[in-house]
Structures are given as structure tokens and as C-alpha cells.
Short mmCIF file of C-alpha atoms in Angstrom, two decimals:
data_model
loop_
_atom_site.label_atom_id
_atom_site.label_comp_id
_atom_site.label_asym_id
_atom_site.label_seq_id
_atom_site.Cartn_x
_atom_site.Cartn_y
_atom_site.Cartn_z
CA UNK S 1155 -7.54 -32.91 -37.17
CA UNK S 1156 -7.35 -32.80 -41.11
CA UNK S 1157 -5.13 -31.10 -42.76
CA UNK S 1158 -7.08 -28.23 -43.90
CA UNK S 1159 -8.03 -28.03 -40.37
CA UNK S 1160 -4.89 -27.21 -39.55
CA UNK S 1161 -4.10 -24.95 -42.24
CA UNK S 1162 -6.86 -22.90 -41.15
CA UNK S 1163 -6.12 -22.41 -37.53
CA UNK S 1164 -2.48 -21.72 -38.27
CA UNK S 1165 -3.65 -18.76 -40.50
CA UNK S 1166 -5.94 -17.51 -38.22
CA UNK S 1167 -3.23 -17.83 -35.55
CA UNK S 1168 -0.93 -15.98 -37.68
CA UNK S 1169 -3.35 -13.48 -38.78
CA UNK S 1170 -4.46 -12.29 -35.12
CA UNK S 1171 -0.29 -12.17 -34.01
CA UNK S 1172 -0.24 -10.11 -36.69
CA UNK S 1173 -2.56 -7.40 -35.50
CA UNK S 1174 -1.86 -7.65 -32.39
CA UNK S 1175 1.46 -6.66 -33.28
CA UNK S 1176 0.38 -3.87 -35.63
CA UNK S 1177 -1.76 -2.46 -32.46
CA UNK S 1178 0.85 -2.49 -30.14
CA UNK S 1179 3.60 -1.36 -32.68
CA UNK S 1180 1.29 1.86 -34.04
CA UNK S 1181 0.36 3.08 -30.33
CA UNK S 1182 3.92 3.40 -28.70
CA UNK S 1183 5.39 4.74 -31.69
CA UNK S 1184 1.94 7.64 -31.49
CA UNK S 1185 2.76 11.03 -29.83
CA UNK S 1186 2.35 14.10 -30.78
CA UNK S 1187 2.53 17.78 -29.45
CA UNK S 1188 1.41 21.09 -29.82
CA UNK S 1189 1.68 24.67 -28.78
CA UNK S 1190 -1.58 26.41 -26.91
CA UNK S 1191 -0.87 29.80 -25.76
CA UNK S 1192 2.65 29.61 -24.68
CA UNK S 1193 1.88 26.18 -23.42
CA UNK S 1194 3.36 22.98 -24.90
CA UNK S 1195 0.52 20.01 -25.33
CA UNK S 1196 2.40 16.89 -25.44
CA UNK S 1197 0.30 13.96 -26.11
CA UNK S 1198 1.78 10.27 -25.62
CA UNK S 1199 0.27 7.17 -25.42
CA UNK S 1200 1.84 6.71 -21.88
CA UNK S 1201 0.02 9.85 -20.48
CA UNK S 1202 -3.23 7.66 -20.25
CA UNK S 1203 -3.05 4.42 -17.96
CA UNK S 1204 -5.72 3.34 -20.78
CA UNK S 1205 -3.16 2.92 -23.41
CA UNK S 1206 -0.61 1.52 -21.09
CA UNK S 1207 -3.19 -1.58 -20.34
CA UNK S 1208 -4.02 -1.38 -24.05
CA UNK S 1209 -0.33 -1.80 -24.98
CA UNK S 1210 0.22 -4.67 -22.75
CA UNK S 1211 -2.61 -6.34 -23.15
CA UNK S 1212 -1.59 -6.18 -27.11
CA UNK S 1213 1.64 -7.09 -26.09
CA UNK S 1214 1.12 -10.23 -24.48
CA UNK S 1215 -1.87 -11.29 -26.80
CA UNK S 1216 0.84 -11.39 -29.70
CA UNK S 1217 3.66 -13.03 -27.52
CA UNK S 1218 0.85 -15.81 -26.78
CA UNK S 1219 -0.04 -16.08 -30.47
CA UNK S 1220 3.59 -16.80 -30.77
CA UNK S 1221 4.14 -19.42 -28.68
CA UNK S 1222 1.06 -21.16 -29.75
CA UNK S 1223 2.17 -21.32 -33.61
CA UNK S 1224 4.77 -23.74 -32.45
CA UNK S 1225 2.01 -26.33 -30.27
CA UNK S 1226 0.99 -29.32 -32.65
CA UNK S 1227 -2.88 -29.98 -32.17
CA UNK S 1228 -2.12 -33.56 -31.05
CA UNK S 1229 -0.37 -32.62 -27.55
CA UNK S 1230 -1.53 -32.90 -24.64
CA UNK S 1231 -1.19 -28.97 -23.92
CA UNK S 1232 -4.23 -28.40 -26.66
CA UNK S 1233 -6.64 -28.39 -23.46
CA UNK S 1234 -4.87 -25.57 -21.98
CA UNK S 1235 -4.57 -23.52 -25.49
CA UNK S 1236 -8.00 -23.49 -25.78
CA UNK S 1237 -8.78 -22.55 -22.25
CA UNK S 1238 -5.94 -19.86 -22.23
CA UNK S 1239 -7.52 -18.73 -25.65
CA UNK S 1240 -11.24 -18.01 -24.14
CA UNK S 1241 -8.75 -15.88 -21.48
CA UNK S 1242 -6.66 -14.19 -24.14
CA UNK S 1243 -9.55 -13.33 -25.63
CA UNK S 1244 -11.61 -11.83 -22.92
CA UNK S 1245 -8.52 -9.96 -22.09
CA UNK S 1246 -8.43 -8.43 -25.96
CA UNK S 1247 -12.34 -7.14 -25.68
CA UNK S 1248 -11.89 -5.72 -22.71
CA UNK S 1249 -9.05 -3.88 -23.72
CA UNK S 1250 -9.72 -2.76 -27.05
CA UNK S 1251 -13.63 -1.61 -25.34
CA UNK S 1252 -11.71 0.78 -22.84
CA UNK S 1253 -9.50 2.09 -25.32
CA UNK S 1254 -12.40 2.76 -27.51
CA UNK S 1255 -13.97 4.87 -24.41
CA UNK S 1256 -11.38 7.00 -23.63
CA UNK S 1257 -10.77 7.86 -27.25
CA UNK S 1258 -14.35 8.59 -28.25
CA UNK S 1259 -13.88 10.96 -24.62
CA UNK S 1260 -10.82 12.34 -26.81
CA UNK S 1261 -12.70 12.81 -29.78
CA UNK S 1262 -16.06 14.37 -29.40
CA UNK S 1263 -15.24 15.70 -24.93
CA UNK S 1264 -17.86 15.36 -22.59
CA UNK S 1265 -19.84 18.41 -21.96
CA UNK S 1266 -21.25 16.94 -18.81
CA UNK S 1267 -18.50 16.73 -17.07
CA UNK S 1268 -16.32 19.33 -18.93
CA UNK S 1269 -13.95 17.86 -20.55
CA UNK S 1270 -12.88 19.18 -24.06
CA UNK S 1271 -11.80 17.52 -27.11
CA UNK S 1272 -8.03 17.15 -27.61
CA UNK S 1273 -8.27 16.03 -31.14
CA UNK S 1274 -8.62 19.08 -32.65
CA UNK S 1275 -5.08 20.10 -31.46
CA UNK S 1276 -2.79 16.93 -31.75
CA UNK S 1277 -4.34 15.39 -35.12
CA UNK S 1278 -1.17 12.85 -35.70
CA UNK S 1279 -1.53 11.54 -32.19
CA UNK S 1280 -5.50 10.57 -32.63
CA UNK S 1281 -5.16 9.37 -36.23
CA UNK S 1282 -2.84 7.06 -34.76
CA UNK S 1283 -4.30 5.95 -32.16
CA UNK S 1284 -7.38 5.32 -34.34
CA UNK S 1285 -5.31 3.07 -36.43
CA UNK S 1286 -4.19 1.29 -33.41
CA UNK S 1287 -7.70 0.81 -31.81
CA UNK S 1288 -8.71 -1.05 -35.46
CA UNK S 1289 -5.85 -3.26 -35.55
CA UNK S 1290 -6.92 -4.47 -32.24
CA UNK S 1291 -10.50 -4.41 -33.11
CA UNK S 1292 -9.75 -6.59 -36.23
CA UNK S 1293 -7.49 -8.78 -33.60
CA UNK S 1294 -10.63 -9.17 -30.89
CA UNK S 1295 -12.61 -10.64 -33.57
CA UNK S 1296 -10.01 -12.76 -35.22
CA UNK S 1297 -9.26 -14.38 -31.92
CA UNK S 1298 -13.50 -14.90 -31.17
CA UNK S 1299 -13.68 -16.37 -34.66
CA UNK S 1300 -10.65 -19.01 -33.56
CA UNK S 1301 -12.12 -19.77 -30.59
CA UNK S 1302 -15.65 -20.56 -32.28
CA UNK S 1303 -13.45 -23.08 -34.89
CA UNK S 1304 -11.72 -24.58 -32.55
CA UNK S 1305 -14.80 -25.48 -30.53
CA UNK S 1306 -16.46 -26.61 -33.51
CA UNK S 1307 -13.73 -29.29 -34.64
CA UNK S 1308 -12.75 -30.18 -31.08
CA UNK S 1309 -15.96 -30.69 -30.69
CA UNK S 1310 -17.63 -32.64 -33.83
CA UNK N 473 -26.36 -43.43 -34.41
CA UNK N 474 -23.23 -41.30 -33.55
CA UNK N 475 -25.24 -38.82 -31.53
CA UNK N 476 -27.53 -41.14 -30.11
CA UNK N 477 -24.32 -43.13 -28.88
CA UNK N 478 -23.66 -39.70 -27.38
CA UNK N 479 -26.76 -39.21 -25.66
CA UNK N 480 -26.40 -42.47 -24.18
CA UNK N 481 -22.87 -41.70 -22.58
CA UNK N 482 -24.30 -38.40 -21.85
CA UNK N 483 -27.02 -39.62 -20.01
CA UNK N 484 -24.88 -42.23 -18.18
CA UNK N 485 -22.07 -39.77 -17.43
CA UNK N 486 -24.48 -37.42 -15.91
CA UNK N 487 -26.11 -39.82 -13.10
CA UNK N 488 -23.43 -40.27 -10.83
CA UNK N 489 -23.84 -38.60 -7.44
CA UNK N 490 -20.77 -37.19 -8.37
CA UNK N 491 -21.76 -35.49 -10.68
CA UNK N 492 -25.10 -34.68 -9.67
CA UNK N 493 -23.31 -32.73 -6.71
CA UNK N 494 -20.27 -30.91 -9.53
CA UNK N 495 -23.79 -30.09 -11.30
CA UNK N 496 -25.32 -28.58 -8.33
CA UNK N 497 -22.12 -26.64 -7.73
CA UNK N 498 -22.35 -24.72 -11.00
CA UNK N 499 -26.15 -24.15 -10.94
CA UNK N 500 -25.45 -22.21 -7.60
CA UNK N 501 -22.35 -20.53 -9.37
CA UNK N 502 -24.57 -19.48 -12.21
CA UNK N 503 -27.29 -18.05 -9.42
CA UNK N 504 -24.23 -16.04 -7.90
CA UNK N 505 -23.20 -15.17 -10.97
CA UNK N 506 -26.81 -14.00 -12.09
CA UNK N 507 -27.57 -12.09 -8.91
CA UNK N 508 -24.27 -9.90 -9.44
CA UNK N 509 -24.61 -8.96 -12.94
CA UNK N 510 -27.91 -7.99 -12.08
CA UNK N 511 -27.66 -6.27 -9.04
CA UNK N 512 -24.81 -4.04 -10.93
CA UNK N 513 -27.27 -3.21 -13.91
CA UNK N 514 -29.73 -2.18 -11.38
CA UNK N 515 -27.27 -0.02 -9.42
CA UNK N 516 -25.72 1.91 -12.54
CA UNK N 517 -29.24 2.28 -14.01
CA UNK N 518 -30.66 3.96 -11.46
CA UNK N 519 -27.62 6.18 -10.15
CA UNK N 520 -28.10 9.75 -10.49
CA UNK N 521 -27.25 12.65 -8.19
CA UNK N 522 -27.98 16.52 -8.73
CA UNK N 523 -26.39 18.89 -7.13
CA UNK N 524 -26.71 22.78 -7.59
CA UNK N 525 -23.79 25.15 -6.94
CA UNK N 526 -24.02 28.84 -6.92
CA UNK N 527 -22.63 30.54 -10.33
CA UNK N 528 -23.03 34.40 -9.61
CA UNK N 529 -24.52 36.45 -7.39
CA UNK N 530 -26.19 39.68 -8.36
CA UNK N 531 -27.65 41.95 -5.41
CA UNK N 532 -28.65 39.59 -3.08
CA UNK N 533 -29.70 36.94 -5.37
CA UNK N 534 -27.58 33.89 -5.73
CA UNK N 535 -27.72 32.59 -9.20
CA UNK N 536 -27.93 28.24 -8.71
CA UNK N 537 -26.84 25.80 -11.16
CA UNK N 538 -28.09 22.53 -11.01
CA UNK N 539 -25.59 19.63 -12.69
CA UNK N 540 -26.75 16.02 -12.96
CA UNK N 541 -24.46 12.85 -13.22
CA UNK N 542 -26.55 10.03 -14.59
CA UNK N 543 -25.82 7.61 -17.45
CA UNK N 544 -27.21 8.58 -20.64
CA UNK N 545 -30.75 7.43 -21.16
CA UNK N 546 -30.92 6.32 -25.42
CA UNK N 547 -33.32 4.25 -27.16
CA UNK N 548 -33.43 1.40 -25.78
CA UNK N 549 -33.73 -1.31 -28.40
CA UNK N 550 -31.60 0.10 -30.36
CA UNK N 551 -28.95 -0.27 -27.91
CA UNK N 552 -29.65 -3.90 -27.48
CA UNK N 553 -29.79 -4.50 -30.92
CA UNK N 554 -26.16 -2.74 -31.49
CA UNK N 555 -24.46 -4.42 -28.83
CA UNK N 556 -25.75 -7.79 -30.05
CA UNK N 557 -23.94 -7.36 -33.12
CA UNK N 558 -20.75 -5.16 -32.38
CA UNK N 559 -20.36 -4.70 -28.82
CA UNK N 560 -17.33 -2.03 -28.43
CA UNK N 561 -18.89 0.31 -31.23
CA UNK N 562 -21.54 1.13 -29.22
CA UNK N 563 -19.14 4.14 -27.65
CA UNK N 564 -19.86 6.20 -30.99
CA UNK N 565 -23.28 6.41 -30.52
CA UNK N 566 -23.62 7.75 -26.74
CA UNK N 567 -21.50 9.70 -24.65
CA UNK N 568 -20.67 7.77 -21.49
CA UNK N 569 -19.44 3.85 -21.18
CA UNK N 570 -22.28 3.89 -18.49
CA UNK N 571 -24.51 2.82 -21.29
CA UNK N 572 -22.64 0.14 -22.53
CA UNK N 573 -21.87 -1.15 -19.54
CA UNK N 574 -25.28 -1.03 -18.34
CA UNK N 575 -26.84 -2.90 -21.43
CA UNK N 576 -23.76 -5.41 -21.20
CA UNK N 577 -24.93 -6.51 -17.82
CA UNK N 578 -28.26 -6.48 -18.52
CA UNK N 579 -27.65 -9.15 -20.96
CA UNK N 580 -25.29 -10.84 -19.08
CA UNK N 581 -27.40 -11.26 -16.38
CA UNK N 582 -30.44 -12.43 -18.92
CA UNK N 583 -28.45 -15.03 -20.18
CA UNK N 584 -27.49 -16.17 -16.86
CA UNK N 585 -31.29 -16.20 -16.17
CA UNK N 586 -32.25 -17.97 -19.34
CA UNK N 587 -29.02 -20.96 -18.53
CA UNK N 588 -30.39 -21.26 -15.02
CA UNK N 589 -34.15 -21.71 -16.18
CA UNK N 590 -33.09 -23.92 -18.89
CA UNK N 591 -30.80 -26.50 -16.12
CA UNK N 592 -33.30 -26.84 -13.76
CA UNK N 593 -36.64 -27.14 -15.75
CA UNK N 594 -35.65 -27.84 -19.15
CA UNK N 595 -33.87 -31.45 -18.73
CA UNK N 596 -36.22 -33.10 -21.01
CA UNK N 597 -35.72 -30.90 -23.82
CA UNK N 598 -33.80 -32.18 -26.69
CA UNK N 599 -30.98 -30.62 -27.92
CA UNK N 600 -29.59 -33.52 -30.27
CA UNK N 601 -26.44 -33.91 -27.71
CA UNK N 602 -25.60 -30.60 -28.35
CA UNK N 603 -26.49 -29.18 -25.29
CA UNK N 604 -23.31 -28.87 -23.96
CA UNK N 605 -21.40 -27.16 -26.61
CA UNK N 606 -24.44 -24.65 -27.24
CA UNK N 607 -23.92 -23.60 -23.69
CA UNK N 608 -20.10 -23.15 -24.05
CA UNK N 609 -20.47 -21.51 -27.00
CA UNK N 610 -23.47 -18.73 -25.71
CA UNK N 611 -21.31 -18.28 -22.06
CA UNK N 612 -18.28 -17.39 -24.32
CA UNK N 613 -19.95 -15.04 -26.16
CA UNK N 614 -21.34 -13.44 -23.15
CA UNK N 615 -17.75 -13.14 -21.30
CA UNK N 616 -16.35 -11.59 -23.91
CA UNK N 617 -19.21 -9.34 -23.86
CA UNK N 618 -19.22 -8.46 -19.99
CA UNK N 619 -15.47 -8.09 -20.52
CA UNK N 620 -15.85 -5.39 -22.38
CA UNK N 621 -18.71 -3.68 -20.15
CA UNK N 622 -16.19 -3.79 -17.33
CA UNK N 623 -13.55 -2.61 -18.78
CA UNK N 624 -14.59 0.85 -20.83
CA UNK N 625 -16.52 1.36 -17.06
CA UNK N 626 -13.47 0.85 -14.75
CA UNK N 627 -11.11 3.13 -16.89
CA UNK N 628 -14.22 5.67 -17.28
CA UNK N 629 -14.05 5.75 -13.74
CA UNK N 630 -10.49 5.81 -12.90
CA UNK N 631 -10.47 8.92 -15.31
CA UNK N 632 -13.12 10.89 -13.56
CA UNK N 633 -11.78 10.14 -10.18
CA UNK N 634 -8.17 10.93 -10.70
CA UNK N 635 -8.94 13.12 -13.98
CA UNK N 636 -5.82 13.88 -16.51
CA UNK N 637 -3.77 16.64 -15.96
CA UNK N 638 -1.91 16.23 -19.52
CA UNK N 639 -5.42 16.60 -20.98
CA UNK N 640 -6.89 19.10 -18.61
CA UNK N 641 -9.59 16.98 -17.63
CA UNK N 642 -10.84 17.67 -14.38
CA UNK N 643 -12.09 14.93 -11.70
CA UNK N 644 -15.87 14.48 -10.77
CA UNK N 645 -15.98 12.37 -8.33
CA UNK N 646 -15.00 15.19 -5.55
CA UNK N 647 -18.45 17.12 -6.72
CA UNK N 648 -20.64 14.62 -7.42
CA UNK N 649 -19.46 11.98 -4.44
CA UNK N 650 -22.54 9.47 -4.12
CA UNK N 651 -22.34 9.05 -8.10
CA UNK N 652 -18.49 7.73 -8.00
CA UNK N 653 -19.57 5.41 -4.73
CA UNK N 654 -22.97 3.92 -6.51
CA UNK N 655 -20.55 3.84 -9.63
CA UNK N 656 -17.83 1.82 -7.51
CA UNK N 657 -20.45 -0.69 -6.32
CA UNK N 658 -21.92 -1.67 -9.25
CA UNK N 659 -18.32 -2.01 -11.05
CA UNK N 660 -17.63 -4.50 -8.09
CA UNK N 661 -20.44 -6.51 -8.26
CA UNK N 662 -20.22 -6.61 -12.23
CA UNK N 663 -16.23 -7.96 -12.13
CA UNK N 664 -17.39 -10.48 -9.44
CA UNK N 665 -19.98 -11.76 -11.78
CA UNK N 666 -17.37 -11.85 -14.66
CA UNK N 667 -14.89 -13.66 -13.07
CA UNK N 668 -17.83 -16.32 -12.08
CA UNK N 669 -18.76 -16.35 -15.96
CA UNK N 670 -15.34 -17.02 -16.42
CA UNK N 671 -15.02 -19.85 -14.49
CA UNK N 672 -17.99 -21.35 -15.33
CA UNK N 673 -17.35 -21.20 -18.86
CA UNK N 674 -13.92 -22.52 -18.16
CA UNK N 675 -15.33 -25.80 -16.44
CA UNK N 676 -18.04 -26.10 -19.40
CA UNK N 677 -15.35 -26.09 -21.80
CA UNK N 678 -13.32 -28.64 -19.79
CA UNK N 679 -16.90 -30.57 -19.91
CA UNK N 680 -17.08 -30.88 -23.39
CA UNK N 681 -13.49 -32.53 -23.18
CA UNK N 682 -14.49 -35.92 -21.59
CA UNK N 683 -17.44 -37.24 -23.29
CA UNK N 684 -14.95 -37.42 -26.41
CA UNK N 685 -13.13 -40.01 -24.18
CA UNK N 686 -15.89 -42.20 -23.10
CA UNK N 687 -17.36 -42.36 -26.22
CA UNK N 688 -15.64 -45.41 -27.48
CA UNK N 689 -19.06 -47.93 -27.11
#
């Protein structure tokens, strides 16, 4: 692979450990709470098993990013990177996707099946948690966009 | 010269009973895979249960309530045409995941349709020995797409059959009990088609590996 090559998919690399990082850093450090009639609202990111698979799937996105930085393109492992990327990568959609539903559930209720907004009470908790669901947005599509380049050199 | 060099090895590489019988293998993979993604888009679409309760009574009247639980019907080209371009927005623009996950199949299962037409009639069509990366590259795409369908469904579903008490969200699935079961199904049969994708992808990817090797004529 030529140097630019290289250059490129190391800053991509970097790029997506960085927002997976930023996504799993923002949403366990998001809680919030609030007072409703005598009742305290206490909203953490643990409450939802959503989160919890959004923060490890995060999580071990950006420990895989790291490893990977340190893999030269001319080893014999490069098979298994790019295989393990098309995984990683699934495993970012998916989780970013379900994260996405339970928040927009959060944001606007369901009338259907009656449940009500919480965002109108804990405010810091969803603006985080918005924040969050971005940098892992922006993370899902850096890691498609390395997966397309890497095809495209491995291949031609 | 390069690509017709490819061809060539292509051509040879792909006679062997061998590999006649590894190609029959994923064709029939791809059918599986094809009959599951659709069978779940046809399950979620049409699954819808009404039930009425009784509100109030006044004299000897009892006042009935009828709820539905379907998945939101929305335009449907618009739909496709969102989730072509950015699958996980498609939650802002309609209330349940059911949508999403419905249209996600749907085109997983089109594609799947489309690959399997294309292998068994479509041998003779050139694609300038490009073939095989065109199908990695579309099967990725898809994955990642069905990947996402599954997984706003399955936590959609987990949260209306446990509900959340920090929230105060109440469960469903105790009122509205053939819904959750249809709803169960279909998730099955969609993450059985996704992990088929998956593999099949994996082994087209592992595909495009070789020909690199024997292309040293």
C-alpha cells in the first residue's frame, strides 16, 4: 500500500477511536435528576439496558480501534482486521439505531402505548445523551467509510 | 489486459467441482437468508391486534375503548427513499422502530432476491471482473443496514415487555399478547437472516482475497 494509503487509513482509524471514545465518555458521565411531586426522578444512563449495550458496544469499538493502530498493513493479520471491521461495524449501527429508538421514545413519548416524555423534566440528562448518540453516529459512518477504502485498495 | 488476466483466473478458479459445490452452498445460504428476511417483513407488516376494554360505566351502559397495536403505516416511498440514504434517522420521522425495521427487511430481503437472480441467471453478464467486489460491497451495505433494523426492534421490544419503572413506562405486551408473540417471531426470523448475511458477506470478502494470489500469469 502507498504511503498516502496509509496515511489515510491511520486517520480514519484514529478519527473513529476518537468518537467512539467521545460516545462512550459523554453517556456514563450523563445523569440527571429531578423532583415531581415529592418524588425524586433520577435519570442515569444505566437505568436503560439500551445505554448499557450502547456503552459497551462504544467501549469495545474504541478498544478495537486501538489495537488496530498498532497492525502494519503488510501482516498477515490484515485478513482478519478487515473481517473483524465489517463485525465492528455492524455492531456500531446496530447500536447507535437502538439508542436512537429509545431516545426519540424519550423525547417526543408514545401516545399509543402511554408512555410520556421524560425530556421535559431531566433536560441535562437528554442533551447529553443527544451528544452521545452523534458522536456514535459520526463513529458508524466513519467506520462504513473505512471499510469501503479498505475494500477498494485491497482490492484494486 | 490486467482485468482480462483477471477474468481469465476468474473463470478458471471458478470451474472446479470444488468450487462449483462452495458456490452451491452459498446460493442456498442466500435462499435461507432471503426467505427469513422476508418472512419477518411479512409478519411485522401485517401484525395488528385490537382489543377493547371497558372505560366507564354509566347506568347500565358500559362505555368500550378500542386500542390498536400495529406499526405505523407512513408514506411509503418516502420511507424507502430515507432509509437508503441515512438509515438510523428514520426514528425522527415515525413513532415506532416497527417501521424501520419493517422497511430494513424489506430491503434486505430485495437485495437478497436481486443477488440470487443475478447468480443463477445472470452468469453471462459482464461486470469487467468486478463482480465480486460489487457484491461484497452491496451485502455490506445491507448488513449494516439489517443491523440496525434488528436492533432499534429488539430493544423496542424488550421495553414494552418488561416496561421501565424509572421512567414510568408501563408494559404492553400483557394487554395486547398476540402483538408481542407476532412481534417475537418476526424479530427471530429477521436475526437468523442477519447472521446468514453476515456470514455470507464474510466468505465473499474472504473471496475477494485469493484471486489476488493466483493472479501472477
Amino acid at each position: 500500500m502507498t504511503k498516502t494509503r496509509r496515511i489515510f487509513t491511520l486517520l480514519l482509524r484514529l478519527l473513529a477511536m476518537g468518537a467512539t471514545l467521545a460516545a462512550t465518555i459523554i453517556m456514563v458521565t450523563s445523569h440527571d435528576s429531578a423532583e415531581v411531586l415529592n418524588l425524586t426522578f433520577e435519570a442515569k444512563y444505566s437505568n436503560e439496558s439500551t445505554f448499557k449495550y450502547f456503552v459497551i458496544a462504544e467501549a469495545v469499538a474504541s478498544g478495537y480501534s486501538l489495537i488496530v493502530l498498532f497492525i502494519s498493513s503488510k501482516s498477515l493479520l490484515r485478513h482478519l482486521v478487515m473481517i473483524l471491521d465489517v463485525v465492528i461495524t455492524t455492531v456500531l449501527s446496530s447500536s447507535v439505531s437502538a439508542a436512537m429508538a429509545i431516545a426519540h421514545v424519550g423525547k417526543k413519548g408514545n401516545s399509543h402505548a402511554g408512555w410520556l416524555p421524560i425530556c421535559g423534566l431531566v433536560h441535562k440528562f437528554c442533551n447529553q445523551v443527544t451528544g452521545a448518540l452523534i458522536a456514535g453516529f459520526i463513529a458508524a459512518i466513519i467506520y462504513l467509510v473505512l471499510l469501503l477504502y479498505t475494500l477498494h485498495t485491497v482490492y484494486i | 489486459m490486467a482485468l482480462e488476466t483477471e477474468r481469465k483466473t476468474e473463470a478458471i478458479f471458478n470451474s472446479t467441482p470444488a468450487q462449483k459445490q462452495k458456490d452451491r452452498i452459498l446460493l442456498l445460504l442466500r435462499l435461507v437468508a432471503f426467505l427469513a428476511t422476508a418472512s419477518a417483513t411479512i409478519v411485522m407488516a401485517l401484525n395488528k391486534q385490537t382489543i377493547t376494554l371497558v372505560v366507564a360505566t354509566i347506568g347500565n351502559n358500559p362505555i368500550k375503548a378500542s386500542l390498536t397495536a400495529k406499526f405505523q403505516h407512513t408514506p411509503a416511498f418516502v420511507l424507502v427513499l430515507y432509509s437508503l440514504l441515512i438509515p438510523s434517522l428514520l426514528h425522527i420521522y415515525n413513532d415506532c422502530a416497527c417501521t424501520f425495521f419493517v422497511v430494513a427487511n424489506a430491503q434486505a430481503s430485495f437485495h437478497n432476491l436481486l443477488i440470487l437472480v443475478l447468480e443463477i441467471v445472470g452468469h453471462k453478464i459482464d461486470f469487467k471482473g468486478l463482480r465480486l467486489a460489487i457484491i461484497a460491497i452491496l451485502d455490506m451495505l445491507i448488513v449494516v443496514l439489517a443491523a440496525a433494523g434488528d436492533g432499534a426492534a429488539v430493544f423496542m421490544a424488550e421495553l414494552g415487555k418488561n416496561g421501565n419503572s424509572h421512567a414510568r413506562w408501563n408494559k404492553i405486551c400483557d394487554k395486547f399478547q398476540t402483538f408481542c408473540d407476532h412481534g417475537s417471531g418476526a424479530l427471530i426470523a429477521s436475526f437468523i437472516g442477519l447472521i446468514l448475511l453476515l456470514i455470507i458477506n464474510i466468505i465473499s470478502i474472504a473471496k475477494l482475497f485469493k484471486p489476488k494470489s493466483y493472479n501472477t500469469i
